[in-house]
Tab-separated table of C-alpha atoms in Angstrom:
chain	number	residue	atom	x	y	z
A	1	UNK	CA	192.033	-7.486	-128.036
A	2	UNK	CA	193.590	-7.967	-124.646
A	3	UNK	CA	194.703	-4.840	-122.857
A	4	UNK	CA	198.392	-4.273	-122.355
A	5	UNK	CA	199.943	-5.092	-118.990
A	6	UNK	CA	199.753	-2.158	-116.613
A	7	UNK	CA	200.291	-1.207	-113.013
A	8	UNK	CA	197.272	-2.208	-110.939
A	9	UNK	CA	195.716	-0.153	-108.152
A	10	UNK	CA	197.176	-1.011	-104.745
A	11	UNK	CA	194.185	-3.061	-103.618
A	12	UNK	CA	194.656	-5.831	-106.108
A	13	UNK	CA	197.980	-7.123	-104.826
A	14	UNK	CA	196.779	-7.803	-101.369
A	15	UNK	CA	193.495	-7.553	-99.473
A	16	UNK	CA	194.704	-7.184	-95.882
A	17	UNK	CA	191.417	-5.940	-94.491
A	18	UNK	CA	188.484	-8.136	-93.564
A	19	UNK	CA	185.314	-7.179	-95.402
A	20	UNK	CA	182.406	-6.797	-93.034
A	21	UNK	CA	178.715	-7.134	-93.795
A	22	UNK	CA	176.556	-6.178	-90.881
A	23	UNK	CA	173.031	-5.469	-89.739
A	24	UNK	CA	172.740	-1.743	-89.127
A	25	UNK	CA	176.459	-1.450	-88.586
A	26	UNK	CA	179.053	0.587	-90.408
A	27	UNK	CA	182.654	0.022	-89.393
A	28	UNK	CA	185.198	2.525	-90.662
A	29	UNK	CA	188.168	0.191	-90.956
A	30	UNK	CA	190.667	3.052	-91.005
A	31	UNK	CA	189.845	4.151	-87.442
A	32	UNK	CA	190.027	2.277	-84.168
A	33	UNK	CA	186.814	3.617	-82.686
A	34	UNK	CA	183.915	5.881	-83.564
A	35	UNK	CA	181.672	7.683	-81.098
A	36	UNK	CA	178.266	8.329	-82.660
A	37	UNK	CA	176.557	11.703	-82.213
A	38	UNK	CA	173.098	10.163	-81.780
A	39	UNK	CA	172.906	11.263	-78.156
A	40	UNK	CA	174.791	11.633	-74.900
A	41	UNK	CA	173.949	10.649	-71.366
A	42	UNK	CA	174.663	12.578	-68.186
A	43	UNK	CA	175.419	11.540	-64.634
A	44	UNK	CA	171.778	12.200	-63.765
A	45	UNK	CA	170.328	9.988	-66.499
A	46	UNK	CA	169.006	6.517	-65.905
A	47	UNK	CA	171.181	5.222	-68.722
A	48	UNK	CA	174.304	6.328	-66.894
A	49	UNK	CA	173.093	5.564	-63.362
A	50	UNK	CA	172.215	1.979	-64.227
A	51	UNK	CA	175.759	1.437	-65.460
A	52	UNK	CA	174.351	-0.894	-68.075
A	53	UNK	CA	176.967	0.058	-70.612
A	54	UNK	CA	179.816	-0.621	-68.212
A	55	UNK	CA	178.111	-3.824	-67.063
A	56	UNK	CA	177.686	-5.305	-70.514
A	57	UNK	CA	181.152	-4.223	-71.683
A	58	UNK	CA	182.851	-5.662	-68.609
A	59	UNK	CA	181.016	-8.959	-69.078
A	60	UNK	CA	181.985	-9.294	-72.746
A	61	UNK	CA	185.223	-11.295	-72.301
A	62	UNK	CA	183.415	-14.073	-70.424
A	63	UNK	CA	180.431	-13.938	-72.766
A	64	UNK	CA	182.659	-14.157	-75.820
A	65	UNK	CA	184.671	-17.042	-74.373
A	66	UNK	CA	181.525	-19.074	-73.752
A	67	UNK	CA	179.950	-18.269	-77.126
A	68	UNK	CA	182.761	-19.054	-79.531
A	69	UNK	CA	183.920	-15.497	-80.176
A	70	UNK	CA	180.499	-13.940	-80.839
A	71	UNK	CA	178.005	-12.183	-78.588
A	72	UNK	CA	174.782	-10.287	-79.132
A	73	UNK	CA	172.341	-9.233	-76.459
A	74	UNK	CA	171.007	-6.413	-74.332
A	75	UNK	CA	170.937	-5.294	-70.723
A	76	UNK	CA	168.362	-3.097	-69.013
A	77	UNK	CA	164.806	-2.014	-69.710
A	78	UNK	CA	163.067	0.947	-71.310
A	79	UNK	CA	165.258	3.996	-71.693
A	80	UNK	CA	168.084	2.250	-69.823
A	81	UNK	CA	168.550	-0.606	-72.292
A	82	UNK	CA	171.931	-1.157	-73.946
A	83	UNK	CA	172.209	-3.323	-77.060
A	84	UNK	CA	175.504	-5.036	-77.782
A	85	UNK	CA	177.077	-6.827	-80.731
A	86	UNK	CA	180.623	-8.166	-80.627
A	87	UNK	CA	182.715	-10.705	-82.499
A	88	UNK	CA	186.316	-11.564	-83.233
A	89	UNK	CA	187.978	-12.165	-86.549
A	90	UNK	CA	187.440	-15.752	-87.553
A	91	UNK	CA	191.091	-16.798	-87.462
A	92	UNK	CA	191.855	-15.285	-84.059
A	93	UNK	CA	192.861	-17.674	-81.300
A	94	UNK	CA	190.664	-17.713	-78.213
A	95	UNK	CA	193.384	-15.962	-76.203
A	96	UNK	CA	193.863	-13.239	-78.837
A	97	UNK	CA	190.109	-12.744	-79.064
A	98	UNK	CA	189.603	-12.329	-75.326
A	99	UNK	CA	192.610	-10.025	-74.947
A	100	UNK	CA	191.375	-7.833	-77.785
A	101	UNK	CA	187.820	-7.708	-76.439
A	102	UNK	CA	189.015	-6.843	-72.921
A	103	UNK	CA	191.265	-4.009	-74.108
A	104	UNK	CA	188.725	-2.678	-76.597
A	105	UNK	CA	185.902	-2.596	-74.057
A	106	UNK	CA	188.003	-0.477	-71.698
A	107	UNK	CA	189.123	1.742	-74.561
A	108	UNK	CA	185.539	2.418	-75.660
A	109	UNK	CA	184.580	3.706	-72.218
A	110	UNK	CA	187.623	5.998	-72.193
A	111	UNK	CA	187.306	7.258	-75.772
A	112	UNK	CA	183.495	7.562	-75.826
A	113	UNK	CA	182.651	8.467	-72.206
A	114	UNK	CA	179.250	10.081	-72.828
A	115	UNK	CA	178.032	8.604	-76.099
A	116	UNK	CA	175.006	6.315	-76.121
A	117	UNK	CA	176.295	4.557	-79.230
A	118	UNK	CA	179.821	3.689	-80.328
A	119	UNK	CA	181.931	1.014	-81.959
A	120	UNK	CA	185.558	-0.049	-82.070
A	121	UNK	CA	187.548	-2.508	-84.162
A	122	UNK	CA	190.254	-2.897	-81.545
A	123	UNK	CA	193.982	-2.329	-81.828
A	124	UNK	CA	195.320	-5.859	-82.242
A	125	UNK	CA	196.784	-7.158	-85.512
A	126	UNK	CA	193.840	-9.540	-85.658
A	127	UNK	CA	190.978	-7.198	-84.778
A	128	UNK	CA	187.845	-7.675	-82.748
A	129	UNK	CA	184.655	-5.682	-83.130
A	130	UNK	CA	182.384	-4.173	-80.502
A	131	UNK	CA	179.357	-1.999	-80.973
A	132	UNK	CA	176.863	-0.846	-78.373
A	133	UNK	CA	173.789	1.327	-78.786
A	134	UNK	CA	170.703	2.519	-76.944
A	135	UNK	CA	168.521	1.357	-79.860
A	136	UNK	CA	168.138	-2.049	-81.560
A	137	UNK	CA	170.728	-2.831	-84.232
A	138	UNK	CA	169.102	-5.818	-85.894
A	139	UNK	CA	165.801	-4.586	-87.376
A	140	UNK	CA	167.038	-4.153	-90.948
A	141	UNK	CA	170.018	-4.815	-93.131
A	142	UNK	CA	172.160	-1.917	-94.246
A	143	UNK	CA	175.584	-2.276	-95.779
A	144	UNK	CA	178.152	0.368	-96.528
A	145	UNK	CA	181.911	0.369	-96.243
A	146	UNK	CA	184.749	2.749	-95.664
A	147	UNK	CA	187.834	1.193	-97.181
A	148	UNK	CA	191.530	1.481	-96.503
A	149	UNK	CA	193.980	0.305	-99.157
A	150	UNK	CA	197.647	-0.523	-98.814
A	151	UNK	CA	200.258	-0.439	-101.568
A	152	UNK	CA	202.931	-3.064	-101.097
A	153	UNK	CA	204.023	-3.249	-104.737
A	154	UNK	CA	202.583	-3.089	-108.235
A	155	UNK	CA	201.449	-5.995	-110.353
A	156	UNK	CA	202.314	-5.985	-114.018
A	157	UNK	CA	200.094	-8.405	-115.904
A	158	UNK	CA	197.087	-8.512	-118.168
A	159	UNK	CA	194.190	-6.745	-116.443
A	160	UNK	CA	191.493	-9.086	-117.728
A	161	UNK	CA	193.411	-12.111	-116.516
A	162	UNK	CA	194.092	-10.534	-113.138
A	163	UNK	CA	190.449	-9.492	-112.752
A	164	UNK	CA	189.319	-13.068	-113.409
A	165	UNK	CA	191.752	-14.478	-110.845
A	166	UNK	CA	190.695	-11.924	-108.210
A	167	UNK	CA	187.012	-12.493	-108.843
A	168	UNK	CA	187.382	-16.268	-108.777
A	169	UNK	CA	189.182	-16.184	-105.413
A	170	UNK	CA	186.879	-13.717	-103.673
A	171	UNK	CA	183.650	-15.276	-104.941
A	172	UNK	CA	184.730	-18.673	-103.627
A	173	UNK	CA	185.625	-17.139	-100.263
A	174	UNK	CA	182.307	-15.265	-100.088
A	175	UNK	CA	180.418	-18.507	-100.644
A	176	UNK	CA	182.545	-20.308	-98.049
A	177	UNK	CA	182.160	-17.537	-95.453
A	178	UNK	CA	178.384	-17.433	-95.881
A	179	UNK	CA	178.082	-21.198	-95.324
A	180	UNK	CA	180.053	-21.352	-92.075
A	181	UNK	CA	177.949	-21.793	-88.973
A	182	UNK	CA	180.051	-19.873	-86.460
A	183	UNK	CA	181.890	-16.649	-87.350
A	184	UNK	CA	181.087	-16.500	-91.091
A	185	UNK	CA	184.737	-15.996	-91.964
A	186	UNK	CA	186.885	-17.257	-94.815
A	187	UNK	CA	190.466	-16.574	-95.869
A	188	UNK	CA	192.501	-17.816	-98.774
A	189	UNK	CA	195.178	-17.098	-101.319
A	190	UNK	CA	196.149	-17.889	-104.879
A	191	UNK	CA	199.426	-17.712	-106.776
A	192	UNK	CA	199.524	-15.364	-109.745
A	193	UNK	CA	201.251	-16.209	-113.041
A	194	UNK	CA	204.179	-13.976	-112.032
A	195	UNK	CA	204.603	-15.998	-108.797
A	196	UNK	CA	203.246	-13.227	-106.567
A	197	UNK	CA	200.520	-14.242	-104.126
A	198	UNK	CA	197.101	-12.686	-103.735
A	199	UNK	CA	195.515	-12.865	-100.263
A	200	UNK	CA	191.940	-12.187	-99.234
A	201	UNK	CA	189.846	-12.497	-96.075
A	202	UNK	CA	186.114	-11.890	-95.757
A	203	UNK	CA	183.722	-11.921	-92.830
A	204	UNK	CA	180.060	-11.248	-92.129
A	205	UNK	CA	178.444	-10.439	-88.851
A	206	UNK	CA	177.777	-13.962	-87.503
A	207	UNK	CA	174.059	-13.302	-87.010
A	208	UNK	CA	173.415	-12.877	-90.745
A	209	UNK	CA	171.722	-15.621	-92.734
A	210	UNK	CA	173.641	-17.438	-95.454
A	211	UNK	CA	171.771	-15.556	-98.172
A	212	UNK	CA	172.210	-12.131	-96.590
A	213	UNK	CA	175.896	-12.785	-95.933
A	214	UNK	CA	176.693	-13.874	-99.481
A	215	UNK	CA	174.665	-11.013	-100.974
A	216	UNK	CA	176.340	-8.492	-98.697
A	217	UNK	CA	179.842	-9.728	-99.452
A	218	UNK	CA	179.062	-9.722	-103.163
A	219	UNK	CA	178.015	-6.079	-102.979
A	220	UNK	CA	181.090	-5.225	-100.911
A	221	UNK	CA	183.392	-6.821	-103.479
A	222	UNK	CA	181.744	-4.818	-106.255
A	223	UNK	CA	182.345	-1.619	-104.272
A	224	UNK	CA	185.987	-2.534	-103.696
A	225	UNK	CA	186.565	-3.232	-107.372
A	226	UNK	CA	184.898	0.025	-108.437
A	227	UNK	CA	186.857	2.107	-105.914
A	228	UNK	CA	190.166	0.427	-106.695
A	229	UNK	CA	189.793	0.884	-110.429
A	230	UNK	CA	189.241	4.617	-109.905
A	231	UNK	CA	192.719	5.021	-108.345
């Protein structure tokens, strides 16, 4: 027997947040930046003296512009090396991307002045993502999410029907995002029987393979559904 119509958790009306699947990255989407406590550098350290962090962050806007909104690389040698990963949301214009990257790079230096590892998702409506570290970030895959939900209104309809519509939309977008060759991003919408619209956007770190991206997004969607249904 079909369940009676009920008020859905806030997530299911709208998915305003891009899902991220990353190698060794964990972005808390409810905060602008996070300074890791994995170690600090001092004015006397080679890491600080080489200015590699400032060098790679200041060069990001140009690097991103010439690489289609995605950059990964490192600067320095030995204990002075800085690893960097940065990308913009897939539907950002080039101008929005570069502006976000420029502002976020400066903000990271101000907010995380002594940390050897940090990340930020930027402050623009269409976010950009920067993470730097003194250790490699690409040696293994690890996925976990911190989620932020928004309630815009409730949906009153059959839960099984709504679940099927949500799953159908997000699974199609996950497949599409994983197959793109640039920023591994997909966005879409579908109209519900009550004429409300469901929106969703998904994105992987662009350096993930198609298989890893689709698997990661699939796991992320399962987490979102489980968390939302607990509310």
